[in-house]
């Protein structure tokens, strides 16, 4: 070997660690982890919403924004209806393109999340957190189950809009509110980005808070106008058939500790994953009520402890802590069964919420002393 031949070391693959390198690694890892699902067929509700659904056989935009299988008294989701109708008009019942686009969307979301994390944390920490989001087993429903393209789709609209608020001008404000509207028309929980956008502005650009909040509410008004006057889809009593949706609030509250703990437990110890979960806690005992409640209190105490450390050590990091803690709490609140849902728990409902928990972990990593051997080992 000649002395002047270039030498590529393992270290050079990561140092300097650039955004382009991170994006390339995220693409590679995403394909390696989820590539085997590209050859799967349609499963579960895919058949109801796509294969056996004449609503998507024709790309009729006015109809897809009106009353159909995607839009009823509980849900109003014309963007997914349009998405699936477009794909059906192009690929009919060939599942491969559906899977490809869903995986691409998840990978793009991860790259965007890396950029968002990089505005708060160092690149190496941001990359680790983003890769966890990319490959976590809880993401399988959102990435492999075609019918749930809705989760990465509304997240894409929301995170792009949120990132536009780093510098606020007329164009960026219009972009945020347009994407907020698309997120809400994709999934009802897209409204969380309204609160996150207002919170971000309050923390980092307080003088623009009233402007952002007011225009965001205008986006909600437009959403309601489209839903009620164009779609003729009103808000009515839930017609969900899930057991937990057909019991009063005071009875649903018995399941809340177990519901919240399910997401924490599955995030940190993702085994025995399942779908279509309809369990309900009717008789509180130690194992199904008090023990999950104790675990939740312990996790909350840990989160508060991290917040106290931030408050003492860094005002900048404390703002980051507040932002991601509220992100986590909002995501949990919307899926805790205070308002009844069509299942008790579902991994796909943690797709967006996971970012809040990862952000809190990122704050914890940033607080570790940088000159300690244990940090280098981690």
PDB file of N, CA, C and O in Angstrom, residues 320-377:
ATOM      1  N   UNK A 320     -35.662  24.552  27.594  1.00  0.00           N
ATOM      2  CA  UNK A 320     -35.766  23.322  26.796  1.00  0.00           C
ATOM      3  C   UNK A 320     -36.533  22.252  27.549  1.00  0.00           C
ATOM      4  O   UNK A 320     -37.386  21.552  26.991  1.00  0.00           O
ATOM      5  N   UNK A 321     -36.235  22.133  28.836  1.00  0.00           N
ATOM      6  CA  UNK A 321     -36.921  21.158  29.698  1.00  0.00           C
ATOM      7  C   UNK A 321     -38.421  21.446  29.732  1.00  0.00           C
ATOM      8  O   UNK A 321     -39.245  20.526  29.592  1.00  0.00           O
ATOM      9  N   UNK A 322     -38.799  22.708  29.915  1.00  0.00           N
ATOM     10  CA  UNK A 322     -40.211  23.080  29.953  1.00  0.00           C
ATOM     11  C   UNK A 322     -40.897  22.713  28.644  1.00  0.00           C
ATOM     12  O   UNK A 322     -42.003  22.143  28.619  1.00  0.00           O
ATOM     13  N   UNK A 323     -40.236  23.011  27.538  1.00  0.00           N
ATOM     14  CA  UNK A 323     -40.820  22.764  26.222  1.00  0.00           C
ATOM     15  C   UNK A 323     -41.118  21.279  26.022  1.00  0.00           C
ATOM     16  O   UNK A 323     -42.242  20.905  25.643  1.00  0.00           O
ATOM     17  N   UNK A 324     -40.150  20.422  26.286  1.00  0.00           N
ATOM     18  CA  UNK A 324     -40.354  18.995  26.029  1.00  0.00           C
ATOM     19  C   UNK A 324     -41.203  18.327  27.105  1.00  0.00           C
ATOM     20  O   UNK A 324     -41.898  17.338  26.825  1.00  0.00           O
ATOM     21  N   UNK A 325     -41.195  18.844  28.316  1.00  0.00           N
ATOM     22  CA  UNK A 325     -42.070  18.291  29.351  1.00  0.00           C
ATOM     23  C   UNK A 325     -43.527  18.560  29.014  1.00  0.00           C
ATOM     24  O   UNK A 325     -44.387  17.676  29.138  1.00  0.00           O
ATOM     25  N   UNK A 326     -43.821  19.777  28.567  1.00  0.00           N
ATOM     26  CA  UNK A 326     -45.189  20.087  28.144  1.00  0.00           C
ATOM     27  C   UNK A 326     -45.564  19.244  26.925  1.00  0.00           C
ATOM     28  O   UNK A 326     -46.707  18.770  26.811  1.00  0.00           O
ATOM     29  N   UNK A 327     -44.617  19.041  26.019  1.00  0.00           N
ATOM     30  CA  UNK A 327     -44.859  18.169  24.846  1.00  0.00           C
ATOM     31  C   UNK A 327     -45.298  16.784  25.312  1.00  0.00           C
ATOM     32  O   UNK A 327     -46.294  16.231  24.833  1.00  0.00           O
ATOM     33  N   UNK A 328     -44.560  16.214  26.257  1.00  0.00           N
ATOM     34  CA  UNK A 328     -44.889  14.887  26.779  1.00  0.00           C
ATOM     35  C   UNK A 328     -46.250  14.883  27.451  1.00  0.00           C
ATOM     36  O   UNK A 328     -47.083  13.993  27.194  1.00  0.00           O
ATOM     37  N   UNK A 329     -46.509  15.846  28.309  1.00  0.00           N
ATOM     38  CA  UNK A 329     -47.759  15.882  29.064  1.00  0.00           C
ATOM     39  C   UNK A 329     -48.969  16.082  28.151  1.00  0.00           C
ATOM     40  O   UNK A 329     -50.028  15.475  28.366  1.00  0.00           O
ATOM     41  N   UNK A 330     -48.824  16.914  27.129  1.00  0.00           N
ATOM     42  CA  UNK A 330     -49.918  17.101  26.177  1.00  0.00           C
ATOM     43  C   UNK A 330     -50.230  15.807  25.433  1.00  0.00           C
ATOM     44  O   UNK A 330     -51.398  15.434  25.267  1.00  0.00           O
ATOM     45  N   UNK A 331     -49.177  15.128  24.979  1.00  0.00           N
ATOM     46  CA  UNK A 331     -49.385  13.872  24.264  1.00  0.00           C
ATOM     47  C   UNK A 331     -50.065  12.833  25.127  1.00  0.00           C
ATOM     48  O   UNK A 331     -50.989  12.128  24.684  1.00  0.00           O
ATOM     49  N   UNK A 332     -49.645  12.720  26.388  1.00  0.00           N
ATOM     50  CA  UNK A 332     -50.264  11.760  27.296  1.00  0.00           C
ATOM     51  C   UNK A 332     -51.705  12.151  27.598  1.00  0.00           C
ATOM     52  O   UNK A 332     -52.597  11.296  27.668  1.00  0.00           O
ATOM     53  N   UNK A 333     -51.952  13.447  27.801  1.00  0.00           N
ATOM     54  CA  UNK A 333     -53.302  13.905  28.143  1.00  0.00           C
ATOM     55  C   UNK A 333     -54.297  13.573  27.041  1.00  0.00           C
ATOM     56  O   UNK A 333     -55.431  13.153  27.313  1.00  0.00           O
ATOM     57  N   UNK A 334     -53.890  13.741  25.787  1.00  0.00           N
ATOM     58  CA  UNK A 334     -54.796  13.496  24.674  1.00  0.00           C
ATOM     59  C   UNK A 334     -55.089  12.010  24.480  1.00  0.00           C
ATOM     60  O   UNK A 334     -56.059  11.657  23.799  1.00  0.00           O
ATOM     61  N   UNK A 335     -54.252  11.143  25.074  1.00  0.00           N
ATOM     62  CA  UNK A 335     -54.438   9.699  24.875  1.00  0.00           C
ATOM     63  C   UNK A 335     -54.629   8.947  26.185  1.00  0.00           C
ATOM     64  O   UNK A 335     -54.438   7.731  26.232  1.00  0.00           O
ATOM     65  N   UNK A 336     -55.009   9.664  27.227  1.00  0.00           N
ATOM     66  CA  UNK A 336     -55.137   9.041  28.551  1.00  0.00           C
ATOM     67  C   UNK A 336     -56.549   8.558  28.839  1.00  0.00           C
ATOM     68  O   UNK A 336     -56.828   8.083  29.930  1.00  0.00           O
ATOM     69  N   UNK A 337     -57.451   8.691  27.873  1.00  0.00           N
ATOM     70  CA  UNK A 337     -58.851   8.278  27.978  1.00  0.00           C
ATOM     71  C   UNK A 337     -59.714   9.240  28.771  1.00  0.00           C
ATOM     72  O   UNK A 337     -60.837   8.887  29.155  1.00  0.00           O
ATOM     73  N   UNK A 338     -59.221  10.448  29.028  1.00  0.00           N
ATOM     74  CA  UNK A 338     -60.108  11.466  29.583  1.00  0.00           C
ATOM     75  C   UNK A 338     -61.238  11.714  28.583  1.00  0.00           C
ATOM     76  O   UNK A 338     -62.418  11.779  28.937  1.00  0.00           O
ATOM     77  N   UNK A 339     -60.854  11.863  27.317  1.00  0.00           N
ATOM     78  CA  UNK A 339     -61.826  11.816  26.220  1.00  0.00           C
ATOM     79  C   UNK A 339     -61.724  10.416  25.623  1.00  0.00           C
ATOM     80  O   UNK A 339     -60.625   9.950  25.301  1.00  0.00           O
ATOM     81  N   UNK A 340     -62.834   9.691  25.494  1.00  0.00           N
ATOM     82  CA  UNK A 340     -62.768   8.285  25.077  1.00  0.00           C
ATOM     83  C   UNK A 340     -62.239   8.112  23.659  1.00  0.00           C
ATOM     84  O   UNK A 340     -62.534   8.900  22.766  1.00  0.00           O
ATOM     85  N   UNK A 341     -61.448   7.058  23.477  1.00  0.00           N
ATOM     86  CA  UNK A 341     -60.860   6.729  22.185  1.00  0.00           C
ATOM     87  C   UNK A 341     -61.336   5.349  21.749  1.00  0.00           C
ATOM     88  O   UNK A 341     -62.039   4.655  22.489  1.00  0.00           O
ATOM     89  N   UNK A 342     -60.942   4.940  20.541  1.00  0.00           N
ATOM     90  CA  UNK A 342     -61.463   3.684  20.008  1.00  0.00           C
ATOM     91  C   UNK A 342     -60.668   2.461  20.447  1.00  0.00           C
ATOM     92  O   UNK A 342     -60.965   1.346  20.021  1.00  0.00           O
ATOM     93  N   UNK A 343     -59.672   2.653  21.276  1.00  0.00           N
ATOM     94  CA  UNK A 343     -58.948   1.562  21.924  1.00  0.00           C
ATOM     95  C   UNK A 343     -58.478   2.055  23.280  1.00  0.00           C
ATOM     96  O   UNK A 343     -58.502   3.259  23.548  1.00  0.00           O
ATOM     97  N   UNK A 344     -58.027   1.149  24.111  1.00  0.00           N
ATOM     98  CA  UNK A 344     -57.522   1.569  25.418  1.00  0.00           C
ATOM     99  C   UNK A 344     -56.148   2.195  25.274  1.00  0.00           C
ATOM    100  O   UNK A 344     -55.886   3.293  25.778  1.00  0.00           O
ATOM    101  N   UNK A 345     -55.251   1.507  24.603  1.00  0.00           N
ATOM    102  CA  UNK A 345     -53.915   2.014  24.309  1.00  0.00           C
ATOM    103  C   UNK A 345     -53.537   1.571  22.904  1.00  0.00           C
ATOM    104  O   UNK A 345     -54.080   0.605  22.379  1.00  0.00           O
ATOM    105  N   UNK A 346     -52.606   2.286  22.289  1.00  0.00           N
ATOM    106  CA  UNK A 346     -52.095   1.912  20.971  1.00  0.00           C
ATOM    107  C   UNK A 346     -50.705   2.518  20.818  1.00  0.00           C
ATOM    108  O   UNK A 346     -50.498   3.693  21.117  1.00  0.00           O
ATOM    109  N   UNK A 347     -49.770   1.705  20.368  1.00  0.00           N
ATOM    110  CA  UNK A 347     -48.392   2.181  20.219  1.00  0.00           C
ATOM    111  C   UNK A 347     -48.302   3.370  19.276  1.00  0.00           C
ATOM    112  O   UNK A 347     -47.482   4.276  19.464  1.00  0.00           O
ATOM    113  N   UNK A 348     -49.152   3.390  18.242  1.00  0.00           N
ATOM    114  CA  UNK A 348     -49.093   4.478  17.264  1.00  0.00           C
ATOM    115  C   UNK A 348     -49.442   5.820  17.890  1.00  0.00           C
ATOM    116  O   UNK A 348     -49.057   6.863  17.380  1.00  0.00           O
ATOM    117  N   UNK A 349     -50.169   5.824  19.008  1.00  0.00           N
ATOM    118  CA  UNK A 349     -50.526   7.071  19.673  1.00  0.00           C
ATOM    119  C   UNK A 349     -49.340   7.688  20.402  1.00  0.00           C
ATOM    120  O   UNK A 349     -49.416   8.842  20.837  1.00  0.00           O
ATOM    121  N   UNK A 350     -48.267   6.923  20.526  1.00  0.00           N
ATOM    122  CA  UNK A 350     -47.071   7.449  21.195  1.00  0.00           C
ATOM    123  C   UNK A 350     -46.080   8.007  20.190  1.00  0.00           C
ATOM    124  O   UNK A 350     -45.003   8.458  20.570  1.00  0.00           O
ATOM    125  N   UNK A 351     -46.422   7.990  18.903  1.00  0.00           N
ATOM    126  CA  UNK A 351     -45.500   8.432  17.855  1.00  0.00           C
ATOM    127  C   UNK A 351     -45.036   9.861  18.109  1.00  0.00           C
ATOM    128  O   UNK A 351     -43.833  10.159  18.111  1.00  0.00           O
ATOM    129  N   UNK A 352     -45.974  10.766  18.327  1.00  0.00           N
ATOM    130  CA  UNK A 352     -45.633  12.154  18.585  1.00  0.00           C
ATOM    131  C   UNK A 352     -45.182  12.355  20.030  1.00  0.00           C
ATOM    132  O   UNK A 352     -44.226  13.079  20.301  1.00  0.00           O
ATOM    133  N   UNK A 353     -45.877  11.708  20.963  1.00  0.00           N
ATOM    134  CA  UNK A 353     -45.590  11.890  22.390  1.00  0.00           C
ATOM    135  C   UNK A 353     -44.176  11.477  22.734  1.00  0.00           C
ATOM    136  O   UNK A 353     -43.547  12.061  23.632  1.00  0.00           O
ATOM    137  N   UNK A 354     -43.644  10.487  22.042  1.00  0.00           N
ATOM    138  CA  UNK A 354     -42.301  10.000  22.302  1.00  0.00           C
ATOM    139  C   UNK A 354     -41.261  11.112  22.220  1.00  0.00           C
ATOM    140  O   UNK A 354     -40.258  11.101  22.943  1.00  0.00           O
ATOM    141  N   UNK A 355     -41.494  12.089  21.367  1.00  0.00           N
ATOM    142  CA  UNK A 355     -40.537  13.183  21.194  1.00  0.00           C
ATOM    143  C   UNK A 355     -40.371  13.945  22.503  1.00  0.00           C
ATOM    144  O   UNK A 355     -39.263  14.353  22.867  1.00  0.00           O
ATOM    145  N   UNK A 356     -41.463  14.160  23.229  1.00  0.00           N
ATOM    146  CA  UNK A 356     -41.372  14.852  24.506  1.00  0.00           C
ATOM    147  C   UNK A 356     -40.506  14.113  25.494  1.00  0.00           C
ATOM    148  O   UNK A 356     -39.652  14.714  26.178  1.00  0.00           O
ATOM    149  N   UNK A 357     -40.686  12.793  25.573  1.00  0.00           N
ATOM    150  CA  UNK A 357     -39.882  11.987  26.491  1.00  0.00           C
ATOM    151  C   UNK A 357     -38.426  11.970  26.065  1.00  0.00           C
ATOM    152  O   UNK A 357     -37.516  12.081  26.905  1.00  0.00           O
ATOM    153  N   UNK A 358     -38.168  11.853  24.772  1.00  0.00           N
ATOM    154  CA  UNK A 358     -36.792  11.878  24.276  1.00  0.00           C
ATOM    155  C   UNK A 358     -36.134  13.228  24.565  1.00  0.00           C
ATOM    156  O   UNK A 358     -34.946  13.287  24.905  1.00  0.00           O
ATOM    157  N   UNK A 359     -36.903  14.296  24.440  1.00  0.00           N
ATOM    158  CA  UNK A 359     -36.363  15.624  24.734  1.00  0.00           C
ATOM    159  C   UNK A 359     -35.949  15.753  26.189  1.00  0.00           C
ATOM    160  O   UNK A 359     -34.907  16.346  26.502  1.00  0.00           O
ATOM    161  N   UNK A 360     -36.759  15.209  27.093  1.00  0.00           N
ATOM    162  CA  UNK A 360     -36.404  15.240  28.515  1.00  0.00           C
ATOM    163  C   UNK A 360     -35.133  14.432  28.765  1.00  0.00           C
ATOM    164  O   UNK A 360     -34.248  14.847  29.528  1.00  0.00           O
ATOM    165  N   UNK A 361     -35.016  13.278  28.117  1.00  0.00           N
ATOM    166  CA  UNK A 361     -33.787  12.481  28.236  1.00  0.00           C
ATOM    167  C   UNK A 361     -32.593  13.263  27.694  1.00  0.00           C
ATOM    168  O   UNK A 361     -31.493  13.201  28.251  1.00  0.00           O
ATOM    169  N   UNK A 362     -32.808  14.005  26.593  1.00  0.00           N
ATOM    170  CA  UNK A 362     -31.738  14.827  26.043  1.00  0.00           C
ATOM    171  C   UNK A 362     -31.268  15.880  27.029  1.00  0.00           C
ATOM    172  O   UNK A 362     -30.067  16.132  27.163  1.00  0.00           O
ATOM    173  N   UNK A 363     -32.215  16.486  27.732  1.00  0.00           N
ATOM    174  CA  UNK A 363     -31.853  17.455  28.771  1.00  0.00           C
ATOM    175  C   UNK A 363     -31.014  16.778  29.846  1.00  0.00           C
ATOM    176  O   UNK A 363     -30.009  17.324  30.322  1.00  0.00           O
ATOM    177  N   UNK A 364     -31.409  15.570  30.249  1.00  0.00           N
ATOM    178  CA  UNK A 364     -30.642  14.828  31.248  1.00  0.00           C
ATOM    179  C   UNK A 364     -29.220  14.552  30.793  1.00  0.00           C
ATOM    180  O   UNK A 364     -28.269  14.693  31.570  1.00  0.00           O
ATOM    181  N   UNK A 365     -29.054  14.164  29.519  1.00  0.00           N
ATOM    182  CA  UNK A 365     -27.710  13.920  28.983  1.00  0.00           C
ATOM    183  C   UNK A 365     -26.875  15.193  28.973  1.00  0.00           C
ATOM    184  O   UNK A 365     -25.677  15.171  29.260  1.00  0.00           O
ATOM    185  N   UNK A 366     -27.500  16.303  28.624  1.00  0.00           N
ATOM    186  CA  UNK A 366     -26.772  17.577  28.589  1.00  0.00           C
ATOM    187  C   UNK A 366     -26.297  17.992  29.980  1.00  0.00           C
ATOM    188  O   UNK A 366     -25.300  18.701  30.120  1.00  0.00           O
ATOM    189  N   UNK A 367     -27.010  17.569  31.015  1.00  0.00           N
ATOM    190  CA  UNK A 367     -26.646  17.950  32.379  1.00  0.00           C
ATOM    191  C   UNK A 367     -25.490  17.130  32.934  1.00  0.00           C
ATOM    192  O   UNK A 367     -24.898  17.497  33.957  1.00  0.00           O
ATOM    193  N   UNK A 368     -25.189  16.001  32.278  1.00  0.00           N
ATOM    194  CA  UNK A 368     -24.077  15.175  32.754  1.00  0.00           C
ATOM    195  C   UNK A 368     -22.763  15.931  32.625  1.00  0.00           C
ATOM    196  O   UNK A 368     -22.535  16.624  31.631  1.00  0.00           O
ATOM    197  N   UNK A 369     -21.869  15.822  33.609  1.00  0.00           N
ATOM    198  CA  UNK A 369     -20.554  16.483  33.506  1.00  0.00           C
ATOM    199  C   UNK A 369     -19.792  15.970  32.291  1.00  0.00           C
ATOM    200  O   UNK A 369     -19.679  14.763  32.079  1.00  0.00           O
ATOM    201  N   UNK A 370     -19.266  16.876  31.493  1.00  0.00           N
ATOM    202  CA  UNK A 370     -18.625  16.476  30.235  1.00  0.00           C
ATOM    203  C   UNK A 370     -17.210  15.956  30.431  1.00  0.00           C
ATOM    204  O   UNK A 370     -16.640  15.349  29.535  1.00  0.00           O
ATOM    205  N   UNK A 371     -16.623  16.212  31.587  1.00  0.00           N
ATOM    206  CA  UNK A 371     -15.243  15.790  31.791  1.00  0.00           C
ATOM    207  C   UNK A 371     -15.139  14.487  32.576  1.00  0.00           C
ATOM    208  O   UNK A 371     -14.075  14.097  33.006  1.00  0.00           O
ATOM    209  N   UNK A 372     -16.246  13.806  32.769  1.00  0.00           N
ATOM    210  CA  UNK A 372     -16.227  12.573  33.522  1.00  0.00           C
ATOM    211  C   UNK A 372     -16.096  11.365  32.590  1.00  0.00           C
ATOM    212  O   UNK A 372     -16.663  11.321  31.511  1.00  0.00           O
ATOM    213  N   UNK A 373     -15.364  10.373  33.063  1.00  0.00           N
ATOM    214  CA  UNK A 373     -15.159   9.166  32.273  1.00  0.00           C
ATOM    215  C   UNK A 373     -16.477   8.460  32.010  1.00  0.00           C
ATOM    216  O   UNK A 373     -16.704   7.917  30.930  1.00  0.00           O
ATOM    217  N   UNK A 374     -17.369   8.470  32.996  1.00  0.00           N
ATOM    218  CA  UNK A 374     -18.636   7.775  32.842  1.00  0.00           C
ATOM    219  C   UNK A 374     -19.445   8.363  31.692  1.00  0.00           C
ATOM    220  O   UNK A 374     -20.118   7.654  30.950  1.00  0.00           O
ATOM    221  N   UNK A 375     -19.325   9.682  31.485  1.00  0.00           N
ATOM    222  CA  UNK A 375     -20.058  10.301  30.380  1.00  0.00           C
ATOM    223  C   UNK A 375     -19.497   9.818  29.053  1.00  0.00           C
ATOM    224  O   UNK A 375     -20.245   9.534  28.117  1.00  0.00           O
ATOM    225  N   UNK A 376     -18.159   9.726  28.958  1.00  0.00           N
ATOM    226  CA  UNK A 376     -17.557   9.244  27.718  1.00  0.00           C
ATOM    227  C   UNK A 376     -17.974   7.813  27.434  1.00  0.00           C
ATOM    228  O   UNK A 376     -18.189   7.430  26.289  1.00  0.00           O
ATOM    229  N   UNK A 377     -18.074   7.001  28.486  1.00  0.00           N
ATOM    230  CA  UNK A 377     -18.514   5.617  28.316  1.00  0.00           C
ATOM    231  C   UNK A 377     -19.954   5.544  27.833  1.00  0.00           C
ATOM    232  O   UNK A 377     -20.288   4.740  26.970  1.00  0.00           O
TER     233      UNK A 377
END
